Short mmCIF file of C-alpha atoms in Angstrom, two decimals:
data_model
loop_
_atom_site.label_atom_id
_atom_site.label_comp_id
_atom_site.label_asym_id
_atom_site.label_seq_id
_atom_site.Cartn_x
_atom_site.Cartn_y
_atom_site.Cartn_z
CA MET A 1 76.42 110.00 -122.54
CA ARG A 2 73.58 112.00 -124.01
CA HIS A 3 72.91 115.38 -122.55
CA LEU A 4 69.39 116.66 -122.40
CA ILE A 5 68.61 120.31 -122.24
CA PHE A 6 66.86 120.60 -118.94
CA VAL A 7 64.36 123.36 -118.58
CA VAL A 8 64.44 124.42 -114.96
CA GLY A 9 61.08 125.40 -113.58
CA THR A 10 60.75 128.87 -112.18
CA SER A 11 59.25 129.30 -108.76
CA PHE A 12 56.03 130.38 -110.42
CA ALA A 13 55.09 128.03 -113.21
CA ALA A 14 56.73 126.55 -116.28
CA LEU A 15 57.25 123.28 -114.48
CA LEU A 16 56.59 121.63 -117.75
CA ALA A 17 58.35 122.80 -120.83
CA SER A 18 57.22 121.74 -124.26
CA THR A 19 60.45 121.76 -126.19
CA PRO A 20 61.28 119.76 -129.28
CA ALA A 21 64.85 121.07 -129.17
CA TRP A 22 66.61 118.10 -127.62
CA PRO A 23 67.11 114.83 -129.46
CA ALA A 24 64.80 111.94 -128.77
CA PRO A 25 66.30 109.40 -126.40
CA ALA A 26 67.01 106.07 -127.99
CA ILE A 27 64.37 103.51 -127.03
CA SER A 28 65.75 100.01 -127.56
CA SER A 29 64.08 96.64 -127.19
CA THR A 30 64.92 95.12 -123.85
CA THR A 31 65.18 91.55 -122.61
CA VAL A 32 66.12 90.71 -119.05
CA GLU A 33 66.19 87.74 -116.72
CA LEU A 34 64.69 88.00 -113.28
CA PRO A 35 65.90 85.95 -110.31
CA ALA A 36 63.69 82.90 -109.81
CA GLY A 37 62.93 83.54 -106.17
CA ASP A 38 62.08 79.88 -105.72
CA ALA A 39 63.65 79.20 -102.33
CA LEU A 40 61.43 77.11 -100.07
CA PHE A 41 60.08 78.12 -96.68
CA PRO A 42 62.28 76.53 -94.03
CA GLY A 43 60.92 74.01 -91.54
CA GLY A 44 60.58 70.68 -93.29
CA PRO A 45 57.20 68.92 -93.19
CA GLU A 46 55.44 71.65 -91.23
CA ALA A 47 56.21 73.99 -94.12
CA ASP A 48 54.72 71.63 -96.71
CA ALA A 49 51.36 73.38 -96.86
CA ILE A 50 52.80 76.86 -97.28
CA ASN A 51 55.36 75.61 -99.80
CA ASN A 52 52.73 73.84 -101.86
CA ASN A 53 50.20 76.66 -101.91
CA CYS A 54 51.93 80.02 -101.66
CA LEU A 55 55.03 80.03 -103.85
CA ALA A 56 53.22 80.22 -107.19
CA CYS A 57 52.42 83.90 -106.66
CA HIS A 58 55.30 85.16 -104.51
CA SER A 59 58.66 84.21 -103.11
CA ALA A 60 59.07 83.12 -99.51
CA ASP A 61 61.17 86.14 -98.52
CA MET A 62 58.06 88.33 -98.46
CA VAL A 63 56.85 86.34 -95.48
CA VAL A 64 60.25 85.91 -93.88
CA ASN A 65 60.65 89.71 -93.92
CA GLN A 66 57.37 90.38 -92.10
CA PRO A 67 57.30 91.45 -88.46
CA ALA A 68 55.78 89.31 -85.74
CA LEU A 69 52.01 89.68 -86.09
CA PRO A 70 48.97 88.39 -84.18
CA ARG A 71 47.52 85.06 -85.32
CA SER A 72 44.30 86.85 -86.33
CA THR A 73 46.30 89.07 -88.71
CA TRP A 74 47.84 85.99 -90.35
CA GLU A 75 44.41 84.36 -90.65
CA SER A 76 43.13 87.51 -92.37
CA ALA A 77 46.14 87.58 -94.66
CA VAL A 78 45.65 83.98 -95.78
CA HIS A 79 41.94 84.51 -96.42
CA LYS A 80 42.67 87.70 -98.34
CA MET A 81 45.07 85.78 -100.58
CA ILE A 82 42.33 83.24 -101.31
CA LYS A 83 39.24 85.45 -101.61
CA VAL A 84 40.69 88.62 -103.09
CA TYR A 85 43.77 87.48 -104.97
CA GLY A 86 42.42 84.11 -106.10
CA ALA A 87 45.12 81.96 -104.52
CA PRO A 88 44.15 78.32 -105.28
CA VAL A 89 44.58 77.02 -101.73
CA GLU A 90 42.89 73.81 -100.60
CA ASP A 91 40.57 74.47 -97.64
CA SER A 92 42.20 71.60 -95.80
CA ASP A 93 45.61 73.29 -96.07
CA VAL A 94 44.53 76.60 -94.54
CA PRO A 95 45.00 75.62 -90.87
CA ALA A 96 48.53 74.32 -91.52
CA ILE A 97 49.48 77.55 -93.33
CA VAL A 98 48.13 79.74 -90.53
CA ASP A 99 49.83 77.54 -87.92
CA TYR A 100 53.15 77.91 -89.71
CA LEU A 101 52.83 81.70 -89.96
CA ALA A 102 51.75 82.03 -86.34
CA LYS A 103 54.72 79.92 -85.27
CA VAL A 104 57.38 81.52 -87.45
CA LYS A 105 56.06 85.09 -87.49
CA GLY A 106 53.62 85.15 -84.59
CA SER A 107 53.53 87.83 -81.92
CA GLY A 108 52.05 85.39 -79.41
CA GLN A 109 48.72 87.23 -79.43
CA MET B 1 55.09 87.90 -123.48
CA SER B 2 57.54 85.51 -121.94
CA GLN B 3 58.50 85.09 -118.37
CA HIS B 4 61.47 83.35 -116.86
CA PHE B 5 61.01 81.82 -113.48
CA ASP B 6 63.26 78.92 -114.25
CA ASP B 7 66.57 80.64 -113.72
CA ALA B 8 67.46 79.58 -110.23
CA ARG B 9 71.04 80.73 -110.34
CA ILE B 10 71.89 83.18 -107.61
CA PRO B 11 75.28 84.38 -108.75
CA ALA B 12 78.04 84.65 -106.22
CA LEU B 13 79.00 88.19 -105.38
CA SER B 14 81.15 89.61 -108.07
CA ARG B 15 84.34 91.38 -107.14
CA ARG B 16 82.89 94.57 -108.59
CA ALA B 17 79.75 94.27 -106.52
CA MET B 18 81.81 93.74 -103.40
CA LEU B 19 83.96 96.77 -104.12
CA ARG B 20 80.86 98.82 -104.75
CA ALA B 21 79.40 97.83 -101.40
CA ILE B 22 82.62 98.67 -99.61
CA GLY B 23 82.57 102.04 -101.34
CA VAL B 24 79.09 102.71 -100.00
CA ALA B 25 80.18 101.88 -96.48
CA GLY B 26 83.23 104.08 -96.80
CA LEU B 27 81.23 107.12 -97.76
CA THR B 28 78.89 107.22 -94.82
CA LEU B 29 79.41 108.58 -91.36
CA ALA B 30 79.52 106.50 -88.24
CA GLY B 31 76.18 104.83 -87.79
CA SER B 32 76.29 103.50 -91.31
CA SER B 33 74.38 100.31 -91.63
CA VAL B 34 75.90 98.68 -94.69
CA ARG B 35 77.69 95.57 -93.49
CA ALA B 36 80.51 93.60 -94.99
CA ASP B 37 78.37 90.47 -95.26
CA GLN B 38 76.13 92.13 -97.82
CA SER B 39 73.29 92.86 -95.49
CA ILE B 40 71.99 96.15 -94.17
CA ARG B 41 70.58 96.97 -90.77
CA LEU B 42 67.49 99.09 -91.23
CA PRO B 43 66.44 101.36 -88.34
CA ILE B 44 63.19 99.44 -87.93
CA ALA B 45 62.09 98.20 -84.51
CA GLY B 46 62.08 94.44 -83.91
CA GLU B 47 62.78 91.52 -86.22
CA PRO B 48 64.07 91.11 -88.81
CA ARG B 49 67.03 93.37 -88.11
CA ASP B 50 69.27 92.68 -91.09
CA TRP B 51 68.14 92.81 -94.70
CA PRO B 52 69.95 91.37 -97.71
CA ILE B 53 71.62 93.67 -100.21
CA THR B 54 71.11 92.32 -103.71
CA HIS B 55 72.89 92.90 -107.02
CA ASP B 56 70.93 90.21 -108.83
CA PHE B 57 68.30 92.29 -110.62
CA PRO B 58 68.66 93.42 -114.24
CA GLN B 59 69.63 97.06 -114.84
CA LYS B 60 69.89 97.51 -111.07
CA GLY B 61 72.85 98.07 -108.79
CA SER B 62 72.98 97.65 -105.05
CA MET B 63 69.45 97.40 -103.63
CA ILE B 64 67.80 96.30 -100.40
CA LEU B 65 65.90 93.07 -101.10
CA GLN B 66 62.40 93.15 -99.66
CA ARG B 67 60.99 90.45 -101.95
CA THR B 68 62.45 88.55 -104.90
CA ARG B 69 59.24 87.69 -106.79
CA PRO B 70 57.46 89.83 -107.75
CA PRO B 71 60.32 92.23 -107.04
CA LEU B 72 60.29 94.71 -104.18
CA LEU B 73 63.64 96.51 -104.13
CA GLU B 74 64.43 99.41 -101.81
CA THR B 75 66.87 102.24 -102.41
CA PRO B 76 69.57 102.45 -99.70
CA MET B 77 69.40 105.80 -97.86
CA GLU B 78 73.00 106.65 -98.81
CA VAL B 79 71.90 107.09 -102.42
CA PHE B 80 69.82 110.11 -101.50
CA ASP B 81 72.89 111.82 -100.04
CA ARG B 82 74.71 111.77 -103.36
CA GLY B 83 72.36 113.95 -105.34
CA VAL B 84 68.88 115.26 -105.76
CA PHE B 85 68.13 112.84 -108.61
CA THR B 86 67.98 109.14 -107.90
CA PRO B 87 70.01 107.09 -110.41
CA ASN B 88 67.97 104.69 -112.51
CA ASP B 89 70.01 101.70 -111.39
CA GLN B 90 69.16 102.36 -107.75
CA PHE B 91 65.61 103.60 -108.17
CA TYR B 92 63.23 101.52 -106.06
CA VAL B 93 61.07 98.78 -107.58
CA ARG B 94 57.60 97.62 -106.63
CA TRP B 95 55.41 95.11 -108.53
CA HIS B 96 52.09 93.59 -107.51
CA TRP B 97 51.88 90.55 -109.81
CA ALA B 98 54.60 88.10 -110.79
CA VAL B 99 53.77 87.83 -114.48
CA ILE B 100 56.07 90.62 -115.67
CA PRO B 101 57.15 90.56 -119.32
CA THR B 102 60.91 90.08 -119.37
CA SER B 103 61.17 91.03 -123.03
CA VAL B 104 59.63 94.09 -124.65
CA ASP B 105 60.03 94.76 -128.38
CA ALA B 106 60.22 98.54 -128.76
CA ASP B 107 59.10 98.41 -132.42
CA ALA B 108 56.14 96.09 -131.89
CA PHE B 109 54.91 97.75 -128.69
CA ARG B 110 51.63 99.64 -128.94
CA LEU B 111 49.77 101.87 -126.50
CA SER B 112 46.02 101.66 -127.02
CA VAL B 113 43.64 104.53 -126.27
CA ARG B 114 40.02 103.45 -126.29
CA GLY B 115 36.67 103.58 -124.55
CA HIS B 116 34.63 106.76 -124.40
CA VAL B 117 36.53 108.44 -127.26
CA ASN B 118 35.78 109.44 -130.83
CA GLN B 119 38.63 107.43 -132.28
CA THR B 120 40.49 104.45 -130.88
CA LEU B 121 44.27 104.85 -131.15
CA SER B 122 47.10 102.36 -131.33
CA LEU B 123 50.29 104.35 -130.80
CA SER B 124 53.84 103.14 -131.37
CA ILE B 125 56.82 104.50 -129.47
CA GLY B 126 57.68 106.38 -132.67
CA ASP B 127 54.23 108.00 -132.69
CA LEU B 128 54.79 109.24 -129.15
CA LEU B 129 58.28 110.54 -129.98
CA ARG B 130 56.69 112.77 -132.65
CA LEU B 131 54.31 114.44 -130.19
CA PRO B 132 55.29 117.63 -128.31
CA ARG B 133 57.81 116.60 -125.69
CA VAL B 134 57.78 117.63 -122.04
CA GLU B 135 60.09 117.12 -119.12
CA LEU B 136 59.42 117.30 -115.41
CA ALA B 137 61.35 116.53 -112.22
CA ALA B 138 59.09 114.62 -109.87
CA VAL B 139 59.23 112.40 -106.82
CA ASN B 140 57.77 108.93 -107.13
CA GLN B 141 56.90 107.56 -103.69
CA CYS B 142 55.15 104.34 -102.72
CA SER B 143 51.98 104.81 -100.64
CA GLY B 144 53.57 102.53 -98.07
CA ASN B 145 57.00 104.14 -97.94
CA SER B 146 58.31 103.91 -94.34
CA ARG B 147 55.69 101.28 -93.42
CA GLY B 148 58.31 99.45 -91.36
CA PHE B 149 58.19 102.29 -88.82
CA PHE B 150 54.49 101.85 -88.06
CA LEU B 151 53.77 100.84 -84.46
CA PRO B 152 51.91 98.57 -83.96
CA ARG B 153 53.49 96.94 -86.98
CA VAL B 154 51.33 96.19 -90.02
CA PRO B 155 51.76 93.54 -92.73
CA GLY B 156 53.06 94.50 -96.17
CA ALA B 157 56.43 95.42 -97.60
CA GLN B 158 58.49 96.52 -94.61
CA TRP B 159 60.02 99.55 -96.30
CA ALA B 160 62.28 101.91 -94.47
CA HIS B 161 62.46 105.30 -96.25
CA GLY B 162 63.77 104.02 -99.57
CA ALA B 163 60.51 103.34 -101.44
CA MET B 164 60.88 106.71 -103.12
CA GLY B 165 62.98 108.35 -105.77
CA ASN B 166 63.26 111.53 -107.80
CA ALA B 167 63.84 111.61 -111.55
CA ARG B 168 63.63 113.83 -114.58
CA TRP B 169 60.81 112.31 -116.57
CA THR B 170 60.65 112.91 -120.32
CA GLY B 171 57.62 112.13 -122.40
CA VAL B 172 54.35 113.53 -123.65
CA LEU B 173 51.33 115.00 -121.96
CA LEU B 174 48.47 112.58 -121.36
CA LYS B 175 46.19 115.46 -122.39
CA ASP B 176 47.78 115.57 -125.85
CA VAL B 177 47.21 111.84 -126.32
CA LEU B 178 43.62 112.02 -125.09
CA ASP B 179 42.95 115.01 -127.37
CA ARG B 180 44.11 113.00 -130.38
CA ALA B 181 41.60 110.29 -129.51
CA GLY B 182 38.90 112.87 -128.79
CA VAL B 183 37.29 112.43 -125.39
CA LYS B 184 33.49 112.22 -125.72
CA PRO B 185 31.20 114.35 -123.54
CA GLY B 186 30.26 112.48 -120.38
CA ALA B 187 33.70 111.02 -119.70
CA VAL B 188 34.20 110.50 -115.95
CA GLN B 189 37.54 108.76 -115.41
CA VAL B 190 40.49 107.43 -117.36
CA ARG B 191 41.75 103.94 -116.51
CA PHE B 192 45.33 102.77 -117.00
CA ASN B 193 46.64 99.24 -117.43
CA GLY B 194 50.13 97.83 -117.93
CA LEU B 195 51.60 94.65 -119.37
CA ASP B 196 51.93 92.88 -116.02
CA GLU B 197 49.35 90.23 -115.20
CA PRO B 198 48.22 88.18 -112.21
CA VAL B 199 49.55 84.66 -111.90
CA VAL B 200 46.02 83.41 -111.25
CA PRO B 201 43.62 84.18 -114.12
CA ASP B 202 40.68 85.16 -111.90
CA ALA B 203 42.70 87.57 -109.78
CA PRO B 204 42.17 91.31 -110.25
CA ASP B 205 44.48 92.77 -112.89
CA PHE B 206 46.30 95.86 -111.58
CA ARG B 207 44.55 98.91 -113.03
CA LYS B 208 44.31 102.49 -111.74
CA SER B 209 42.12 105.45 -112.68
CA LEU B 210 42.22 109.23 -112.52
CA ASP B 211 39.33 111.66 -112.81
CA ILE B 212 39.01 113.03 -116.35
CA ASP B 213 39.88 116.60 -115.29
CA HIS B 214 43.02 115.36 -113.52
CA ALA B 215 44.00 113.27 -116.55
CA ARG B 216 43.69 116.38 -118.74
CA ASP B 217 45.34 118.86 -116.35
CA GLY B 218 48.41 119.37 -118.53
CA GLU B 219 50.76 117.86 -115.95
CA VAL B 220 50.03 114.13 -116.01
CA MET B 221 52.51 112.59 -118.45
CA ILE B 222 53.38 109.43 -120.30
CA ALA B 223 57.15 109.07 -119.84
CA PHE B 224 59.50 107.21 -122.17
CA ALA B 225 62.67 108.41 -120.44
CA MET B 226 63.91 108.74 -116.91
CA ASN B 227 66.98 110.83 -116.13
CA GLY B 228 67.67 111.03 -119.85
CA GLU B 229 67.65 107.30 -120.54
CA GLN B 230 64.97 104.78 -121.39
CA LEU B 231 63.33 103.36 -118.28
CA PRO B 232 64.80 100.24 -116.67
CA LEU B 233 62.41 97.37 -117.35
CA LEU B 234 61.62 97.05 -113.67
CA ASN B 235 60.66 100.72 -113.50
CA GLY B 236 58.15 100.31 -116.31
CA PHE B 237 59.89 100.14 -119.70
CA PRO B 238 58.87 101.28 -122.24
CA LEU B 239 56.21 103.70 -120.92
CA ARG B 240 55.16 104.84 -117.48
CA LEU B 241 52.37 107.12 -116.36
CA ILE B 242 53.66 110.09 -114.36
CA VAL B 243 51.19 111.62 -111.91
CA PRO B 244 53.07 114.54 -110.31
CA GLY B 245 52.41 115.01 -106.61
CA TRP B 246 50.41 111.77 -106.27
CA TYR B 247 51.48 108.48 -104.74
CA SER B 248 53.16 105.97 -107.02
CA THR B 249 50.22 103.56 -107.09
CA TYR B 250 48.86 105.72 -109.93
CA TRP B 251 52.14 105.76 -111.87
CA VAL B 252 51.25 102.66 -113.91
CA LYS B 253 54.32 100.84 -115.25
CA MET B 254 54.63 99.26 -118.73
CA LEU B 255 51.60 101.37 -119.62
CA SER B 256 49.87 99.71 -122.57
CA ASP B 257 46.19 100.58 -122.30
CA ILE B 258 44.30 103.81 -121.66
CA GLU B 259 40.55 103.46 -121.35
CA VAL B 260 38.26 106.48 -121.03
CA LEU B 261 35.31 105.58 -118.81
CA ASP B 262 31.83 107.12 -118.69
CA ARG B 263 31.52 105.99 -115.08
CA GLN B 264 33.48 105.80 -111.83
CA ASP B 265 35.99 102.94 -111.85
CA ASP B 266 34.96 100.42 -109.20
CA ASN B 267 37.74 97.87 -109.83
CA TYR B 268 39.40 96.37 -106.75
CA TRP B 269 42.58 98.47 -107.02
CA MET B 270 40.55 101.68 -106.84
CA ALA B 271 37.59 100.78 -104.63
CA THR B 272 39.25 98.58 -102.01
CA ALA B 273 43.02 98.49 -102.25
CA TYR B 274 45.01 101.68 -101.78
CA THR B 275 42.28 103.36 -99.75
CA VAL B 276 43.00 105.39 -96.62
CA PRO B 277 40.88 106.63 -93.70
CA ASP B 278 39.15 109.89 -94.60
CA THR B 279 40.66 111.57 -91.53
CA PRO B 280 43.49 114.10 -90.97
CA HIS B 281 46.82 112.41 -91.87
CA ALA B 282 44.82 109.23 -92.70
CA ASN B 283 45.16 108.53 -88.99
CA ILE B 284 43.06 106.14 -86.89
CA MET B 285 43.49 104.33 -83.59
CA PRO B 286 44.66 100.71 -83.87
CA GLY B 287 41.53 98.57 -83.80
CA GLN B 288 39.23 101.43 -84.81
CA THR B 289 36.57 100.29 -87.27
CA GLY B 290 33.71 101.84 -89.24
CA VAL B 291 35.93 104.53 -90.73
CA LYS B 292 35.07 105.99 -94.11
CA MET B 293 37.78 105.01 -96.60
CA VAL B 294 38.77 106.97 -99.72
CA PRO B 295 41.31 106.30 -102.49
CA ILE B 296 44.78 107.52 -101.56
CA SER B 297 45.75 110.54 -103.66
CA ARG B 298 48.02 113.53 -103.02
CA MET B 299 51.37 113.19 -101.31
CA VAL B 300 52.22 115.15 -98.19
CA PRO B 301 55.45 116.96 -97.26
CA ARG B 302 58.45 114.98 -95.99
CA SER B 303 62.09 115.59 -95.13
CA PHE B 304 64.97 113.24 -94.35
CA PHE B 305 68.49 113.24 -93.00
CA THR B 306 70.87 111.75 -95.55
CA ASN B 307 74.37 112.22 -94.05
CA VAL B 308 73.63 111.10 -90.51
CA ALA B 309 71.86 107.94 -89.44
CA ASP B 310 70.09 107.29 -86.18
CA GLY B 311 72.68 106.25 -83.59
CA ALA B 312 75.58 108.01 -85.32
CA SER B 313 78.43 109.68 -83.42
CA LEU B 314 79.93 113.12 -84.08
CA PRO B 315 82.95 114.81 -82.56
CA ALA B 316 81.90 117.09 -79.69
CA GLY B 317 82.88 120.72 -79.93
CA ALA B 318 83.18 120.76 -83.70
CA VAL B 319 80.94 122.44 -86.21
CA ALA B 320 79.12 119.89 -88.35
CA THR B 321 77.14 120.08 -91.55
CA ILE B 322 73.86 118.22 -91.43
CA ARG B 323 72.08 117.72 -94.72
CA GLY B 324 69.27 115.89 -96.39
CA ILE B 325 66.44 116.02 -98.85
CA ALA B 326 62.86 117.21 -98.66
CA PHE B 327 59.83 117.37 -100.88
CA GLY B 328 56.53 119.16 -100.56
CA GLY B 329 54.19 116.38 -101.70
CA ASP B 330 51.78 117.96 -104.18
CA ALA B 331 53.25 121.45 -103.62
CA GLY B 332 56.73 122.95 -103.52
CA VAL B 333 59.05 123.11 -100.54
CA ALA B 334 58.50 126.42 -98.73
CA LYS B 335 60.98 125.78 -95.93
CA VAL B 336 62.89 123.08 -94.11
CA GLU B 337 63.74 123.53 -90.44
CA LEU B 338 66.09 121.69 -88.11
CA SER B 339 65.93 121.34 -84.36
CA VAL B 340 68.90 120.25 -82.26
CA ASP B 341 67.01 120.48 -78.93
CA ASP B 342 64.30 117.86 -79.26
CA GLY B 343 61.91 120.16 -81.11
CA ARG B 344 61.91 123.11 -78.71
CA THR B 345 63.46 125.53 -81.19
CA TRP B 346 63.84 125.34 -84.95
CA GLN B 347 66.29 126.96 -87.33
CA PRO B 348 65.82 127.30 -91.08
CA ALA B 349 67.89 125.15 -93.41
CA THR B 350 69.56 126.48 -96.53
CA LEU B 351 67.75 125.04 -99.54
CA GLY B 352 69.50 123.74 -102.64
CA GLU B 353 68.61 124.36 -106.26
CA ASP B 354 64.90 124.39 -107.08
CA HIS B 355 64.16 121.80 -109.78
CA GLY B 356 60.43 122.47 -109.68
CA LYS B 357 57.72 121.95 -107.13
CA TYR B 358 57.46 118.16 -107.50
CA SER B 359 61.19 117.46 -107.10
CA PHE B 360 63.35 116.56 -104.14
CA ARG B 361 65.13 119.61 -102.77
CA ARG B 362 68.38 119.40 -100.87
CA TRP B 363 68.73 121.13 -97.52
CA GLN B 364 71.71 121.85 -95.30
CA VAL B 365 72.40 123.32 -91.87
CA GLU B 366 75.69 124.10 -90.11
CA ILE B 367 74.96 123.10 -86.57
CA PRO B 368 76.76 124.69 -83.63
CA GLN B 369 79.26 122.81 -81.51
CA LEU B 370 77.47 120.04 -79.67
CA MET B 371 78.26 119.33 -76.03
CA LYS B 372 79.35 115.79 -75.19
CA GLY B 373 76.41 113.47 -74.81
CA GLY B 374 73.22 112.55 -76.60
CA HIS B 375 71.37 114.92 -78.89
CA SER B 376 68.06 114.58 -80.66
CA LEU B 377 67.97 116.17 -84.12
CA MET B 378 64.69 116.71 -85.92
CA VAL B 379 63.85 117.92 -89.41
CA ARG B 380 60.54 119.10 -90.80
CA CYS B 381 59.30 120.46 -94.11
CA THR B 382 56.55 122.98 -94.74
CA ASN B 383 55.19 123.06 -98.29
CA THR B 384 54.05 126.07 -100.29
CA ALA B 385 50.42 125.24 -99.51
CA GLY B 386 51.21 125.67 -95.79
CA ASP B 387 51.12 121.95 -94.90
CA ILE B 388 53.72 121.03 -92.31
CA GLN B 389 54.93 117.61 -91.19
CA PRO B 390 53.15 116.53 -88.00
CA ALA B 391 54.98 115.96 -84.71
CA ALA B 392 53.15 112.67 -84.10
CA SER B 393 53.15 109.56 -86.27
CA ASN B 394 49.98 108.58 -88.08
CA TRP B 395 48.68 105.01 -88.02
CA ASN B 396 46.39 103.02 -90.31
CA THR B 397 46.03 99.34 -91.14
CA SER B 398 47.79 99.60 -94.50
CA GLY B 399 50.81 101.58 -93.33
CA PHE B 400 50.15 104.43 -95.77
CA MET B 401 51.06 108.13 -95.85
CA ARG B 402 53.64 108.31 -93.10
CA ASN B 403 55.09 111.83 -92.89
CA VAL B 404 55.92 112.44 -89.24
CA VAL B 405 58.85 114.74 -88.42
CA GLU B 406 62.03 112.65 -88.71
CA THR B 407 64.32 112.32 -85.70
CA VAL B 408 67.88 111.01 -85.33
CA GLN B 409 69.61 110.41 -82.02
CA LEU B 410 73.26 111.47 -82.22
CA THR B 411 76.05 111.15 -79.70
CA ALA B 412 78.72 113.81 -79.49
CA ILE B 413 81.97 112.26 -78.26
#
């Protein structure tokens, strides 16, 4: 383990200390693998639209972990994904996606 | 830069991971929420109740899985009880776009400095290591930390309190880098971009900007180390912008491009996203519209219990030590106070070592013997600028800037 010399800030100032005294940390090239996150939305055929349109940008767990929300909030979310974040969603698929969200994560409002 | 979305293997729990999880459960008091089935019950109202614990992310240990791709990983609350610095392998993770380079060549990497400057720079890691080096302890907190506690609920990552962490950041001053490029008169803002990219080409790349005076204030840093080691890739390897006292949205990860602007940055991530109501505590009524919105900026004071969870039980008639962490936001911690009578009276906590005004600070109180029955404990922090945590929760549509006084219900038995 390397040990850095930590310069403790006083209550006044000196929060930053410019000190060349400690050795530079080693910075090594890094390669990792990230989990695929490619699980499908559950629900069979009624999940087809959301599975076909939404999983390119994010995994399904983001949606599964949301609270129950009003249908209007889900409509806004889907339109934000399309208009703001450029999600390539077919217009004809939008109602099925909103229906799925309102059913699975709807608050009944 | 390559990306790997093709690896669908979700490894079975290793024996080591299982032992680690059991260790976590063993350390906490009654009310602990780590469960044997590798899920955690967060103290958030409503569904979902149980959240997966994951060990599947590179350079990361046990984390609460909010989203797999792009990763949103939350630090379990128990981690904050173990020390004032958050270990790199349990420091929270938050990415906006799924195209994250999974391989970074430290020798080939370059940081560009361009725009409204006298001389464009292309700096290697080695170039930065030769500049004057600085170190600072600072809290990094997501704008939406604790969003899961908003009522009515709002969409977004349903964080409990673990979208924050405290580290010793080592690097160079942004000011020193800008001075080497030579900022031209008339500079207005400095824009920062990282190596991550949107999946969809037309989508807005994630970029953030600071005013030129802020960028040159002698505190904003470019970090190449975190707690004495190079940054985990998911925390921004090889370089991360450090903006002490400001929300993490400005702490651009995998920082690769610095652009000095002669105008205000009007890109989506500054003008629309990460804006808050221009009201006290960024608070509005649900449904309220027509509110002036401004970019989120300075953090506000917060304090947390770390050795007792809501719903925990304590022995009646015994002295107990209650402890936690606090931070002042963009100022130091002046005091932390605890109430054991539902906020009627407050007693000062003993503060731990001061690691500088932007750091977590530990606090501790020996509480008197509690009578049998239910007790409501509250903790609040006042910072050195005189800001104190509010008694009432704020609300806004994005779930930003929560800093209400924290409460735990305990039962003395």
